[in-house]
Tab-separated table of C-alpha atoms in Angstrom:
chain	number	residue	atom	x	y	z
A	2	MET	CA	-5.167	-33.883	-14.145
A	3	ASN	CA	-2.520	-32.002	-11.841
A	4	LEU	CA	-3.566	-28.533	-10.944
A	5	LEU	CA	-0.597	-27.345	-9.523
A	6	LYS	CA	1.006	-28.626	-12.853
A	7	LYS	CA	2.554	-25.266	-14.290
A	8	PRO	CA	0.335	-24.570	-17.199
A	9	ASP	CA	0.965	-24.773	-21.094
A	10	ARG	CA	0.720	-20.707	-22.179
A	11	SER	CA	0.451	-21.547	-25.529
A	12	SER	CA	-2.613	-23.320	-24.883
A	13	PHE	CA	-4.717	-21.060	-22.893
A	14	PRO	CA	-4.153	-17.540	-21.460
A	15	TRP	CA	-4.450	-18.020	-17.653
A	16	PHE	CA	-3.103	-15.093	-16.737
A	17	THR	CA	-5.054	-12.969	-19.287
A	18	VAL	CA	-8.147	-14.636	-17.839
A	19	GLY	CA	-6.755	-14.811	-14.190
A	20	MET	CA	-6.157	-11.091	-14.104
A	21	ALA	CA	-9.298	-10.370	-16.444
A	22	GLY	CA	-11.365	-12.285	-13.148
A	23	VAL	CA	-9.448	-10.705	-10.219
A	24	LEU	CA	-10.230	-6.619	-11.738
A	25	LEU	CA	-13.668	-8.183	-12.379
A	26	LEU	CA	-13.980	-9.224	-8.680
A	27	SER	CA	-12.398	-5.458	-8.005
A	28	PHE	CA	-14.987	-3.074	-9.436
A	29	GLY	CA	-17.630	-5.834	-8.355
A	30	LEU	CA	-16.438	-5.651	-4.210
A	31	HIS	CA	-16.021	-1.192	-5.117
A	32	PHE	CA	-18.703	-0.116	-6.550
A	33	TRP	CA	-21.954	-2.720	-5.427
A	34	GLY	CA	-23.532	-0.733	-3.336
A	35	LEU	CA	-21.988	2.374	-3.227
A	36	ASP	CA	-24.674	4.535	-2.213
A	37	ARG	CA	-26.265	2.653	0.182
A	38	PHE	CA	-25.514	4.751	2.800
A	39	ASN	CA	-26.579	8.032	2.290
A	40	THR	CA	-25.301	10.080	4.496
A	41	LEU	CA	-21.200	11.600	5.529
A	42	VAL	CA	-19.152	8.059	6.689
A	43	PHE	CA	-15.801	8.833	8.893
A	44	ASP	CA	-13.914	11.358	7.340
A	45	GLU	CA	-15.538	11.973	4.299
A	46	VAL	CA	-17.353	14.553	7.223
A	47	TYR	CA	-14.301	16.434	6.308
A	48	TYR	CA	-12.877	15.764	2.921
A	49	VAL	CA	-16.613	16.280	1.140
A	50	LYS	CA	-16.596	19.612	3.148
A	51	TYR	CA	-13.210	20.393	1.494
A	52	ALA	CA	-13.803	19.271	-2.126
A	53	ASN	CA	-16.620	21.372	-1.760
A	54	ASN	CA	-15.147	24.565	-0.613
A	55	TYR	CA	-12.570	24.374	-3.700
A	56	LEU	CA	-15.755	24.288	-6.007
A	57	THR	CA	-17.204	27.498	-4.263
A	58	ARG	CA	-13.710	28.980	-3.574
A	59	THR	CA	-14.858	29.106	0.689
A	60	PRO	CA	-11.060	29.061	2.961
A	61	PHE	CA	-10.556	26.660	5.336
A	62	PHE	CA	-7.536	24.825	7.379
A	63	ASP	CA	-6.504	21.606	6.071
A	64	ALA	CA	-3.989	19.606	8.152
A	65	HIS	CA	-3.311	17.679	4.919
A	66	PRO	CA	-1.974	18.707	1.376
A	67	PRO	CA	-4.789	19.318	-0.582
A	68	LEU	CA	-4.404	16.778	-3.742
A	69	GLY	CA	-6.631	13.917	-2.252
A	70	LYS	CA	-9.401	16.988	-1.591
A	71	TYR	CA	-8.985	17.895	-5.425
A	72	ALA	CA	-9.751	14.992	-6.848
A	73	ILE	CA	-12.934	14.290	-4.355
A	74	ALA	CA	-14.017	17.763	-6.043
A	75	LEU	CA	-13.303	16.832	-9.382
A	76	ALA	CA	-15.625	13.418	-8.849
A	77	ILE	CA	-18.160	15.967	-7.260
A	78	TRP	CA	-17.729	18.403	-10.321
A	79	ILE	CA	-17.965	15.044	-12.974
A	80	GLY	CA	-20.878	12.996	-10.609
A	81	SER	CA	-22.692	16.054	-10.392
A	82	HIS	CA	-23.402	16.321	-14.540
A	83	PHE	CA	-24.797	12.660	-14.015
A	84	GLN	CA	-26.760	13.200	-11.038
A	85	SER	CA	-30.354	12.346	-11.661
A	86	PRO	CA	-33.808	13.701	-9.846
A	87	GLN	CA	-34.433	10.502	-8.948
A	88	ASP	CA	-30.544	9.687	-7.066
A	89	ALA	CA	-31.156	10.189	-3.137
A	90	VAL	CA	-28.815	13.048	-1.872
A	91	ASN	CA	-27.889	14.953	1.089
A	92	ASN	CA	-27.054	18.143	2.155
A	93	LEU	CA	-23.972	17.556	4.510
A	94	GLY	CA	-21.379	18.394	2.469
A	95	GLY	CA	-23.260	21.733	2.053
A	96	VAL	CA	-25.194	21.710	-1.561
A	97	PRO	CA	-27.414	18.255	-2.163
A	98	PHE	CA	-25.472	15.600	-3.611
A	99	SER	CA	-26.024	11.751	-3.929
A	100	PRO	CA	-23.140	9.828	-2.284
A	101	TRP	CA	-21.981	8.517	-4.998
A	102	THR	CA	-21.307	11.741	-6.844
A	103	TYR	CA	-18.623	11.797	-4.434
A	104	ARG	CA	-17.066	8.000	-3.907
A	105	TRP	CA	-17.207	6.791	-7.264
A	106	LEU	CA	-13.706	7.642	-8.232
A	107	ASN	CA	-12.264	6.296	-5.161
A	108	ALA	CA	-14.296	3.562	-5.826
A	109	LEU	CA	-12.192	3.686	-9.514
A	110	VAL	CA	-8.696	4.504	-8.169
A	111	GLY	CA	-9.860	1.165	-5.535
A	112	SER	CA	-10.480	-0.877	-8.088
A	113	LEU	CA	-7.063	-0.421	-10.234
A	114	LEU	CA	-5.493	-1.161	-7.243
A	115	PRO	CA	-4.600	-5.044	-7.592
A	116	PHE	CA	-3.810	-4.449	-11.604
A	117	LEU	CA	-0.785	-1.966	-10.133
A	118	VAL	CA	0.706	-4.322	-7.359
A	119	GLY	CA	0.369	-7.336	-9.503
A	120	ALA	CA	2.437	-5.060	-12.516
A	121	ILE	CA	5.048	-4.526	-9.943
A	122	ALA	CA	5.546	-7.858	-8.386
A	123	TYR	CA	5.848	-8.861	-12.612
A	124	HIS	CA	8.912	-6.160	-12.902
A	125	ILE	CA	10.678	-7.687	-10.209
A	126	SER	CA	10.438	-11.085	-10.774
A	127	HIS	CA	9.129	-11.407	-14.288
A	128	ARG	CA	6.068	-14.528	-13.293
A	129	ARG	CA	3.179	-13.955	-13.920
A	130	SER	CA	2.026	-16.102	-11.825
A	131	TYR	CA	3.531	-14.138	-8.614
A	132	ALA	CA	1.644	-11.029	-10.418
A	133	LEU	CA	-1.577	-12.474	-10.333
A	134	ILE	CA	-1.070	-13.770	-6.894
A	135	ALA	CA	-0.734	-10.438	-5.213
A	136	ALA	CA	-3.192	-8.868	-7.328
A	137	LEU	CA	-5.420	-10.906	-6.019
A	138	PHE	CA	-4.550	-11.005	-2.126
A	139	THR	CA	-4.813	-7.309	-2.768
A	140	THR	CA	-8.580	-7.262	-4.167
A	141	LEU	CA	-9.284	-9.514	-1.020
A	142	ASP	CA	-8.503	-7.022	1.504
A	143	GLY	CA	-11.190	-5.393	3.754
A	144	LEU	CA	-9.574	-2.531	4.743
A	145	PHE	CA	-8.178	-1.227	1.182
A	146	LEU	CA	-12.107	-2.402	-0.035
A	147	VAL	CA	-13.542	0.279	2.671
A	148	GLU	CA	-11.345	2.907	2.055
A	149	SER	CA	-11.568	3.203	-1.123
A	150	ARG	CA	-15.487	2.993	-1.656
A	151	TYR	CA	-15.647	6.272	0.941
A	152	ALA	CA	-14.904	9.721	-0.205
A	153	LEU	CA	-11.374	9.170	1.794
A	154	ILE	CA	-7.356	10.069	1.121
A	155	ASN	CA	-5.029	7.140	1.649
A	156	ILE	CA	-6.441	5.305	-1.638
A	157	TYR	CA	-4.907	8.258	-3.715
A	158	LEU	CA	-1.256	8.013	-1.041
A	159	VAL	CA	-1.111	4.379	-1.731
A	160	PHE	CA	-2.018	4.478	-5.237
A	161	PHE	CA	0.422	7.875	-7.124
A	162	GLY	CA	3.453	5.386	-4.674
A	163	LEU	CA	2.866	2.491	-6.238
A	164	LEU	CA	2.456	3.800	-9.274
A	165	GLY	CA	5.626	6.247	-8.830
A	166	GLN	CA	7.465	2.291	-7.922
A	167	TRP	CA	5.908	1.316	-11.181
A	168	PHE	CA	7.264	3.895	-13.980
A	169	PHE	CA	10.627	3.773	-11.500
A	170	LEU	CA	10.516	-0.561	-12.157
A	171	LEU	CA	9.364	0.160	-16.487
A	172	ALA	CA	12.684	2.738	-15.901
A	173	LEU	CA	14.961	0.128	-15.165
A	174	GLU	CA	13.738	-2.116	-18.268
A	175	HIS	CA	14.577	0.686	-20.822
A	176	GLN	CA	17.130	2.695	-21.762
A	177	GLY	CA	18.009	5.871	-23.860
A	178	ARG	CA	15.219	8.824	-23.348
A	179	TRP	CA	12.503	6.116	-22.336
A	180	ARG	CA	14.364	5.772	-19.394
A	181	TRP	CA	14.834	9.693	-19.278
A	182	VAL	CA	10.326	9.722	-19.872
A	183	TRP	CA	9.850	7.180	-16.946
A	184	LEU	CA	11.680	8.041	-14.522
A	185	ALA	CA	10.446	11.744	-15.050
A	186	LEU	CA	6.511	10.619	-14.598
A	187	SER	CA	8.362	8.046	-11.611
A	188	GLY	CA	9.211	11.562	-9.625
A	189	LEU	CA	5.445	12.827	-10.732
A	190	GLY	CA	4.159	9.426	-9.010
A	191	PHE	CA	6.217	10.556	-6.194
A	192	GLY	CA	5.124	13.786	-6.152
A	193	ALA	CA	1.849	13.593	-6.479
A	194	CYS	CA	2.098	10.929	-3.454
A	195	ILE	CA	3.861	13.283	-0.857
A	196	SER	CA	0.955	15.781	-2.031
A	197	VAL	CA	-1.619	14.092	-0.804
A	198	LYS	CA	-0.057	13.642	2.901
A	199	TRP	CA	3.193	13.861	3.510
A	200	ASN	CA	3.822	10.228	4.834
A	201	GLY	CA	3.760	9.210	1.000
A	202	LEU	CA	7.424	9.897	1.202
A	203	GLY	CA	7.900	6.341	1.927
A	204	PHE	CA	7.017	5.571	-1.713
A	205	LEU	CA	10.360	7.672	-2.861
A	206	VAL	CA	12.369	6.338	0.395
A	207	GLY	CA	12.183	2.937	-0.154
A	208	ILE	CA	13.289	3.618	-3.908
A	209	TYR	CA	16.881	5.804	-2.674
A	210	LEU	CA	17.437	2.882	-0.731
A	211	ILE	CA	17.060	-0.252	-3.325
A	212	TRP	CA	19.258	2.317	-5.306
A	213	ILE	CA	22.075	3.150	-2.440
A	214	CYS	CA	21.734	-0.735	-1.674
A	215	ALA	CA	23.073	-2.073	-5.307
A	216	LYS	CA	25.252	1.265	-5.629
A	217	VAL	CA	27.021	0.091	-2.272
A	218	MET	CA	27.865	-3.454	-3.998
A	219	GLN	CA	28.963	-2.566	-7.071
A	220	TRP	CA	31.531	-0.465	-4.975
A	221	MET	CA	32.084	-3.433	-3.339
A	222	GLY	CA	32.122	-5.774	-5.599
A	223	ARG	CA	32.735	-4.232	-8.871
A	224	ASP	CA	32.228	-6.292	-11.117
A	225	ILE	CA	28.077	-6.859	-12.245
A	226	LYS	CA	27.878	-9.111	-15.295
A	227	ASN	CA	26.283	-11.856	-13.216
A	228	SER	CA	23.855	-9.909	-11.433
A	229	PRO	CA	20.411	-10.042	-11.382
A	230	LEU	CA	18.694	-7.474	-14.105
A	231	LEU	CA	17.563	-5.416	-11.126
A	232	CYS	CA	20.634	-5.745	-9.748
A	233	GLN	CA	22.099	-4.271	-13.215
A	234	ASN	CA	19.879	-1.453	-14.227
A	235	LEU	CA	19.707	-0.135	-10.227
A	236	THR	CA	23.409	0.752	-10.901
A	237	LEU	CA	23.290	2.194	-14.759
A	238	ILE	CA	21.180	5.148	-12.835
A	239	LYS	CA	23.420	7.663	-11.794
A	240	LEU	CA	23.634	9.861	-8.924
A	241	TYR	CA	21.692	12.888	-11.238
A	242	HIS	CA	18.899	11.113	-12.421
A	243	LEU	CA	17.342	10.541	-8.928
A	244	LEU	CA	18.082	14.061	-8.374
A	245	ALA	CA	16.609	15.510	-10.852
A	246	ASN	CA	13.502	12.916	-11.676
A	247	LEU	CA	13.331	12.116	-8.097
A	248	ALA	CA	13.538	14.696	-5.949
A	249	ILE	CA	14.052	18.488	-7.700
A	250	LEU	CA	10.603	17.566	-9.542
A	251	PRO	CA	8.328	16.236	-6.892
A	252	ALA	CA	9.324	19.425	-5.112
A	253	ILE	CA	8.235	21.430	-8.292
A	254	LEU	CA	4.893	19.178	-8.325
A	255	TYR	CA	4.690	19.429	-4.751
A	256	TYR	CA	4.783	23.251	-5.092
A	257	LEU	CA	2.433	23.852	-8.116
A	258	VAL	CA	-0.223	21.313	-6.563
A	259	TRP	CA	-0.259	24.259	-3.491
A	260	ILE	CA	-0.943	26.819	-5.454
A	261	PRO	CA	-5.182	26.366	-6.172
A	262	HIS	CA	-5.278	25.954	-2.264
A	263	LEU	CA	-3.548	29.425	-1.905
A	264	GLN	CA	-5.551	31.148	-4.584
A	265	ILE	CA	-8.754	30.397	-2.344
A	266	ASN	CA	-6.660	31.037	1.044
A	267	THR	CA	-4.688	34.213	0.741
A	268	LYS	CA	-4.573	34.751	4.608
A	269	THR	CA	-1.116	32.624	4.745
A	270	GLY	CA	1.404	31.913	2.551
A	271	PHE	CA	2.946	28.385	1.198
A	272	TRP	CA	5.758	28.186	4.429
A	273	GLY	CA	3.491	29.781	6.630
A	274	LEU	CA	0.755	27.518	5.802
A	275	HIS	CA	3.202	24.354	6.422
A	276	LYS	CA	4.477	26.055	9.865
A	277	GLN	CA	0.574	25.463	11.149
A	278	ILE	CA	0.211	21.941	9.905
A	279	LEU	CA	2.922	20.996	11.440
A	280	GLY	CA	2.321	22.949	14.277
A	281	PHE	CA	-1.354	20.744	14.525
A	282	HIS	CA	0.396	17.453	14.282
A	283	GLN	CA	2.893	18.374	16.774
A	284	GLY	CA	0.260	19.727	19.084
A	285	LEU	CA	-1.829	16.509	18.860
A	286	GLY	CA	-2.334	14.202	21.826
A	287	SER	CA	-2.092	10.559	21.958
A	288	GLY	CA	-4.408	7.837	23.500
A	289	ALA	CA	-8.434	7.419	23.974
A	290	SER	CA	-8.611	10.957	25.718
A	291	VAL	CA	-7.746	11.998	21.751
A	292	HIS	CA	-9.946	9.482	19.971
A	293	PRO	CA	-11.221	6.217	20.925
A	294	TYR	CA	-8.998	4.458	17.923
A	295	CYS	CA	-5.781	5.705	18.259
A	296	SER	CA	-3.535	2.697	17.702
A	297	SER	CA	0.164	2.167	18.532
A	298	TRP	CA	2.339	1.585	15.251
A	299	TYR	CA	3.359	-1.624	16.942
A	300	THR	CA	-0.250	-3.269	17.049
A	301	TRP	CA	-0.558	-2.487	12.970
A	302	PRO	CA	0.760	-5.618	11.743
A	303	LEU	CA	-1.261	-7.571	14.087
A	304	MET	CA	-4.650	-5.702	13.380
A	305	LEU	CA	-4.856	-5.335	16.822
A	306	ARG	CA	-7.178	-2.148	16.848
A	307	PRO	CA	-9.315	-1.314	13.479
A	308	MET	CA	-11.494	1.364	13.497
A	309	SER	CA	-15.637	1.604	13.024
A	310	TYR	CA	-16.485	4.052	10.618
A	311	PHE	CA	-19.794	3.441	10.560
A	312	TYR	CA	-22.452	1.902	12.752
A	313	GLU	CA	-26.012	1.878	13.333
A	314	THR	CA	-29.333	-0.472	14.501
A	315	ALA	CA	-32.445	-0.726	13.153
A	316	ARG	CA	-35.151	-2.984	14.320
A	317	ASN	CA	-35.279	-4.624	10.914
A	318	THR	CA	-34.069	-4.456	7.500
A	319	THR	CA	-36.520	-2.219	6.323
A	320	GLU	CA	-35.805	0.863	8.673
A	321	PRO	CA	-33.940	3.566	6.953
A	322	VAL	CA	-30.611	3.418	7.097
A	323	PRO	CA	-28.675	6.653	8.827
A	324	SER	CA	-32.435	7.161	11.084
A	325	PHE	CA	-31.224	10.764	11.399
A	326	GLY	CA	-33.269	10.088	14.617
A	327	PRO	CA	-32.555	9.555	18.318
A	328	PRO	CA	-30.195	6.206	18.732
A	329	LEU	CA	-33.173	3.175	19.717
A	330	PRO	CA	-32.811	1.834	22.811
A	331	ALA	CA	-31.045	-0.669	24.264
A	332	GLY	CA	-32.159	-3.648	23.740
A	333	ALA	CA	-34.464	-2.783	20.875
A	334	GLY	CA	-31.922	-2.827	17.930
A	335	GLN	CA	-32.301	-6.521	16.431
A	336	VAL	CA	-30.056	-5.752	13.097
A	337	ILE	CA	-26.682	-3.914	13.240
A	338	TYR	CA	-25.375	-1.997	9.872
A	339	ASP	CA	-21.424	-1.728	10.658
A	340	ILE	CA	-18.498	-0.780	8.042
A	341	HIS	CA	-15.159	-1.690	9.521
A	342	ALA	CA	-12.199	-0.412	8.527
A	343	MET	CA	-9.877	-3.776	9.205
A	344	GLY	CA	-7.809	-5.808	6.669
A	345	ASN	CA	-8.846	-9.460	5.660
A	346	PRO	CA	-7.316	-10.878	9.662
A	347	PHE	CA	-6.094	-14.105	7.713
A	348	LEU	CA	-4.257	-12.145	5.069
A	349	TRP	CA	-2.431	-9.448	7.408
A	350	TRP	CA	-1.443	-12.318	9.853
A	351	LEU	CA	-0.164	-14.269	6.906
A	352	SER	CA	1.688	-11.256	6.052
A	353	THR	CA	3.096	-10.377	8.711
A	354	ALA	CA	4.367	-13.721	9.375
A	355	ALA	CA	5.426	-13.710	6.075
A	356	ILE	CA	7.839	-10.351	6.637
A	357	VAL	CA	9.118	-11.949	9.672
A	358	LEU	CA	10.275	-15.175	7.554
A	359	LEU	CA	11.248	-13.137	4.880
A	360	LEU	CA	13.724	-11.550	7.407
A	361	ILE	CA	14.970	-14.965	8.441
A	362	GLU	CA	15.602	-15.718	4.880
A	363	LEU	CA	17.637	-13.445	4.344
A	364	ALA	CA	19.603	-13.013	7.615
A	365	ARG	CA	19.865	-17.366	6.833
A	366	HIS	CA	21.085	-16.744	2.713
A	367	ILE	CA	23.858	-13.907	4.080
A	368	TRP	CA	25.094	-15.754	6.838
A	369	LEU	CA	25.415	-19.000	3.742
A	370	PHE	CA	26.964	-16.713	1.649
A	371	ALA	CA	29.622	-15.548	3.794
A	372	SER	CA	30.416	-18.831	5.438
A	373	ARG	CA	30.150	-21.068	2.139
A	374	ASN	CA	33.867	-22.436	1.610
A	375	THR	CA	35.340	-20.078	4.171
A	376	ALA	CA	35.467	-21.880	7.651
A	377	PRO	CA	35.754	-20.265	9.413
A	378	TRP	CA	35.515	-17.289	7.814
A	379	ILE	CA	38.750	-15.749	7.301
A	380	SER	CA	41.300	-17.871	8.894
A	381	ARG	CA	44.331	-18.007	10.688
A	382	SER	CA	46.343	-19.121	7.953
A	383	GLN	CA	44.916	-16.056	5.929
A	384	VAL	CA	46.252	-13.634	7.846
A	385	GLN	CA	49.950	-14.190	7.654
A	386	PRO	CA	53.097	-11.827	8.386
A	387	GLY	CA	52.814	-8.737	5.825
A	388	ASN	CA	48.718	-9.853	4.854
A	389	ASP	CA	46.877	-7.486	6.590
A	390	PHE	CA	43.520	-8.718	8.344
A	391	LEU	CA	41.411	-5.612	6.777
A	392	GLU	CA	42.447	-6.589	3.287
A	393	VAL	CA	41.431	-10.127	3.876
A	394	LEU	CA	38.581	-9.085	5.205
A	395	SER	CA	37.901	-6.695	2.262
A	396	ARG	CA	38.603	-9.732	0.167
A	397	GLN	CA	36.016	-12.488	2.101
A	398	VAL	CA	33.187	-9.182	2.210
A	399	THR	CA	33.577	-8.195	-1.231
A	400	ARG	CA	33.183	-12.431	-2.404
A	401	VAL	CA	29.842	-12.162	-0.209
A	402	ILE	CA	28.673	-9.184	-1.508
A	403	LEU	CA	29.147	-10.995	-5.371
A	404	ARG	CA	27.476	-13.876	-4.212
A	405	VAL	CA	24.423	-12.013	-3.085
A	406	LYS	CA	24.306	-10.207	-6.188
A	407	GLN	CA	24.118	-13.295	-8.367
A	408	SER	CA	20.289	-14.573	-6.539
A	409	PRO	CA	17.593	-12.852	-8.189
A	410	LYS	CA	15.401	-14.204	-5.351
A	411	LEU	CA	18.053	-12.114	-2.790
A	412	TRP	CA	17.090	-8.923	-4.723
A	413	ILE	CA	13.523	-9.012	-4.915
A	414	ALA	CA	13.546	-9.928	-1.095
A	415	LEU	CA	15.707	-6.880	-0.782
A	416	TYR	CA	13.082	-4.846	-2.199
A	417	LEU	CA	10.355	-5.729	-0.579
A	418	MET	CA	11.977	-5.714	2.782
A	419	LEU	CA	13.079	-1.906	2.065
A	420	ASN	CA	10.477	-0.396	0.806
A	421	TYR	CA	8.082	-2.173	4.237
A	422	ALA	CA	10.673	-0.842	6.118
A	423	ALA	CA	10.778	2.457	4.605
A	424	ASN	CA	7.376	2.991	5.159
A	425	PHE	CA	6.275	1.527	8.408
A	426	LEU	CA	9.680	2.200	10.604
A	427	PRO	CA	9.511	5.725	10.311
A	428	TRP	CA	6.139	6.111	12.718
A	429	ILE	CA	8.290	4.688	15.695
A	430	LYS	CA	9.356	8.127	16.419
A	431	VAL	CA	6.128	9.164	15.683
A	432	THR	CA	4.216	10.413	18.791
A	433	ARG	CA	0.642	11.949	18.181
A	434	CYS	CA	-2.120	9.837	17.743
A	435	THR	CA	-2.511	7.356	14.811
A	436	PHE	CA	-4.734	5.214	13.458
A	437	ILE	CA	-4.273	1.884	11.859
A	438	TYR	CA	-4.660	3.340	8.318
A	439	LEU	CA	-1.102	4.867	8.165
A	440	TYR	CA	-0.092	1.006	8.352
A	441	MET	CA	-1.254	0.806	4.634
A	442	PRO	CA	1.588	1.408	2.674
A	443	ALA	CA	3.483	-0.703	4.331
A	444	ALA	CA	0.924	-3.659	4.490
A	445	ILE	CA	1.380	-3.242	0.452
A	446	PHE	CA	4.233	-4.656	0.288
A	447	ALA	CA	3.840	-6.997	2.862
A	448	PHE	CA	1.303	-8.238	0.526
A	449	LEU	CA	3.922	-8.901	-2.073
A	450	THR	CA	5.702	-10.805	0.679
A	451	ILE	CA	3.558	-13.956	0.783
A	452	ALA	CA	2.607	-13.451	-2.435
A	453	TRP	CA	5.740	-14.143	-3.654
A	454	LEU	CA	6.310	-17.321	-1.056
A	455	VAL	CA	2.870	-18.552	-1.787
A	456	ASP	CA	4.301	-18.420	-5.712
A	457	ARG	CA	7.352	-19.808	-4.413
A	458	TRP	CA	4.987	-22.879	-2.537
A	459	LEU	CA	3.301	-23.413	-5.211
A	460	TYR	CA	6.058	-24.332	-7.831
A	461	SER	CA	7.480	-26.279	-5.476
A	462	CYS	CA	9.491	-29.748	-5.618
A	463	ASP	CA	7.542	-30.934	-2.166
A	464	ILE	CA	3.928	-31.626	-2.168
A	465	GLU	CA	3.347	-30.389	1.312
A	466	PHE	CA	4.554	-26.799	0.347
A	467	ARG	CA	1.681	-27.135	-2.637
A	468	LEU	CA	-0.988	-27.939	-0.327
A	469	LEU	CA	-0.213	-24.903	1.790
A	470	GLY	CA	0.407	-22.353	-1.290
A	471	VAL	CA	-3.224	-23.592	-2.065
A	472	THR	CA	-4.535	-23.669	1.604
A	473	VAL	CA	-3.314	-19.826	2.328
A	474	ILE	CA	-5.392	-18.741	-1.005
A	475	PHE	CA	-7.653	-20.852	-0.044
A	476	ILE	CA	-8.544	-19.617	3.721
A	477	ILE	CA	-7.827	-15.994	2.336
A	478	VAL	CA	-10.568	-15.808	0.104
A	479	LEU	CA	-13.139	-17.154	2.969
A	480	ALA	CA	-11.989	-14.736	5.522
A	481	LEU	CA	-13.088	-12.106	2.873
A	482	VAL	CA	-16.396	-13.662	2.021
A	483	PHE	CA	-16.862	-14.465	6.338
A	484	TRP	CA	-16.021	-10.563	6.841
A	485	LEU	CA	-17.563	-8.947	3.818
A	486	PRO	CA	-20.831	-7.812	6.270
A	487	VAL	CA	-18.481	-5.677	7.855
A	488	TYR	CA	-16.872	-4.058	5.171
A	489	LEU	CA	-20.182	-3.224	2.946
A	490	GLY	CA	-21.950	-2.881	5.373
A	491	LEU	CA	-24.278	-5.345	5.181
A	492	PRO	CA	-27.308	-5.928	7.997
A	493	LEU	CA	-26.396	-8.862	10.485
A	494	SER	CA	-27.988	-9.962	13.410
A	495	PRO	CA	-26.234	-9.115	16.701
A	496	ALA	CA	-25.201	-12.365	17.105
A	497	ALA	CA	-23.327	-12.539	13.278
A	498	PHE	CA	-21.876	-8.966	14.459
A	499	GLN	CA	-20.332	-10.280	17.399
A	500	LEU	CA	-18.914	-13.850	15.945
A	501	ARG	CA	-17.072	-11.331	13.714
A	502	MET	CA	-15.505	-9.477	16.815
A	503	TRP	CA	-12.895	-11.782	17.301
A	504	LEU	CA	-11.177	-9.657	19.522
A	505	ARG	CA	-11.996	-7.031	22.327
A	506	SER	CA	-10.263	-4.995	20.809
A	507	TRP	CA	-12.027	-4.907	17.832
A	508	TYR	CA	-15.331	-3.214	18.839
């Protein structure tokens, strides 16, 4: 029996069962032991307190837009109604809360993220296998798992950004009134994304880039009858559609999100507060003197500097953690509890390699399109007296554009690369201290890229490529199992902990 053979969809609902399995795994990883550490982990020391400040209407300054903290406040408000007297609580956020109270909504959003990634993969390719692989890879990543098991805000940024992208793709598949509805929902998603952190703007910029690309190709190629569905529908979106739904509507939502915050913090208005936030980020330095886990943008794709969100030692597994006491003497700790904000190493390295391969493939296809049947591209015989060189060049470029537009694979590649670039390249100009979690929006499109390559390999005519696809999936699954203790904060011996720190910069 050939397990790599394309299954008979009428005989077994493989996609439904597979996606259900992925989501079940995702929910299990996110919710199991959610209240393991009865303390505030990493930036929970800020965000849980800020969320409680909204509930108690206490003024405070925050360096980011408020929507992420609203979500945590909502989680606390709902969770407090289900908190039992037997739950372990702490008063670190200002009010006695159980960790489950302020973490459950993050875990829920993180659990649903693979579904969103799979939905986007399906709508850009109409391949269920690609959607399933993309959802699986998202579930198997460590950084997204850690970020969504604690009351942090980056997972909301990614969730709303992907929601906006998914709604935009749905708008492309509808016409008339429903297209406007999905475009409006897309704009609301992008507005919510930017209302978590400003760098959520990258998701919206990616949509504008792919739309501009389609419009340029339409202008140069004219005829779009034989173009892929994505290209055809992109060209049907008018500029006023984008301005109304993906510019004005997100801006309105962004302003409205600030109203509850401004009602509590009355000393500074909307623009004055933004000036303060911008000044805070511009005045923040860089390097280890600011924070020991500062990392430069070019280190993120190779995961050279992950972060430790929680680290504590104990004499044995029966001792309570955290201890809230003085640290153990050097060498006394025989058990290490560590929460490492690091991706699945093989998923990150392979996805980075996939981005490089995608760039090479894009360049190769464009070169082949440009040179096919035109050797040389513009021959001397084409440039005759009275035959203008620029006119010949224009015809050749138009021919190339038409060929590119007729390739669905190239449009998928453009969608992935433009969105990856929109979320990654702006960090090149940032001089303040930055951290690896800022790569999360770009990482999603890197995951989509390696998933796309693996899907193509699995359905290749060459057995070598099919085996390569299976091997990649197997390695990424094994990597999650191996590094899972440092994602979930499970007890490790010093030797087992060091075995998982492959690079000195990981400590």
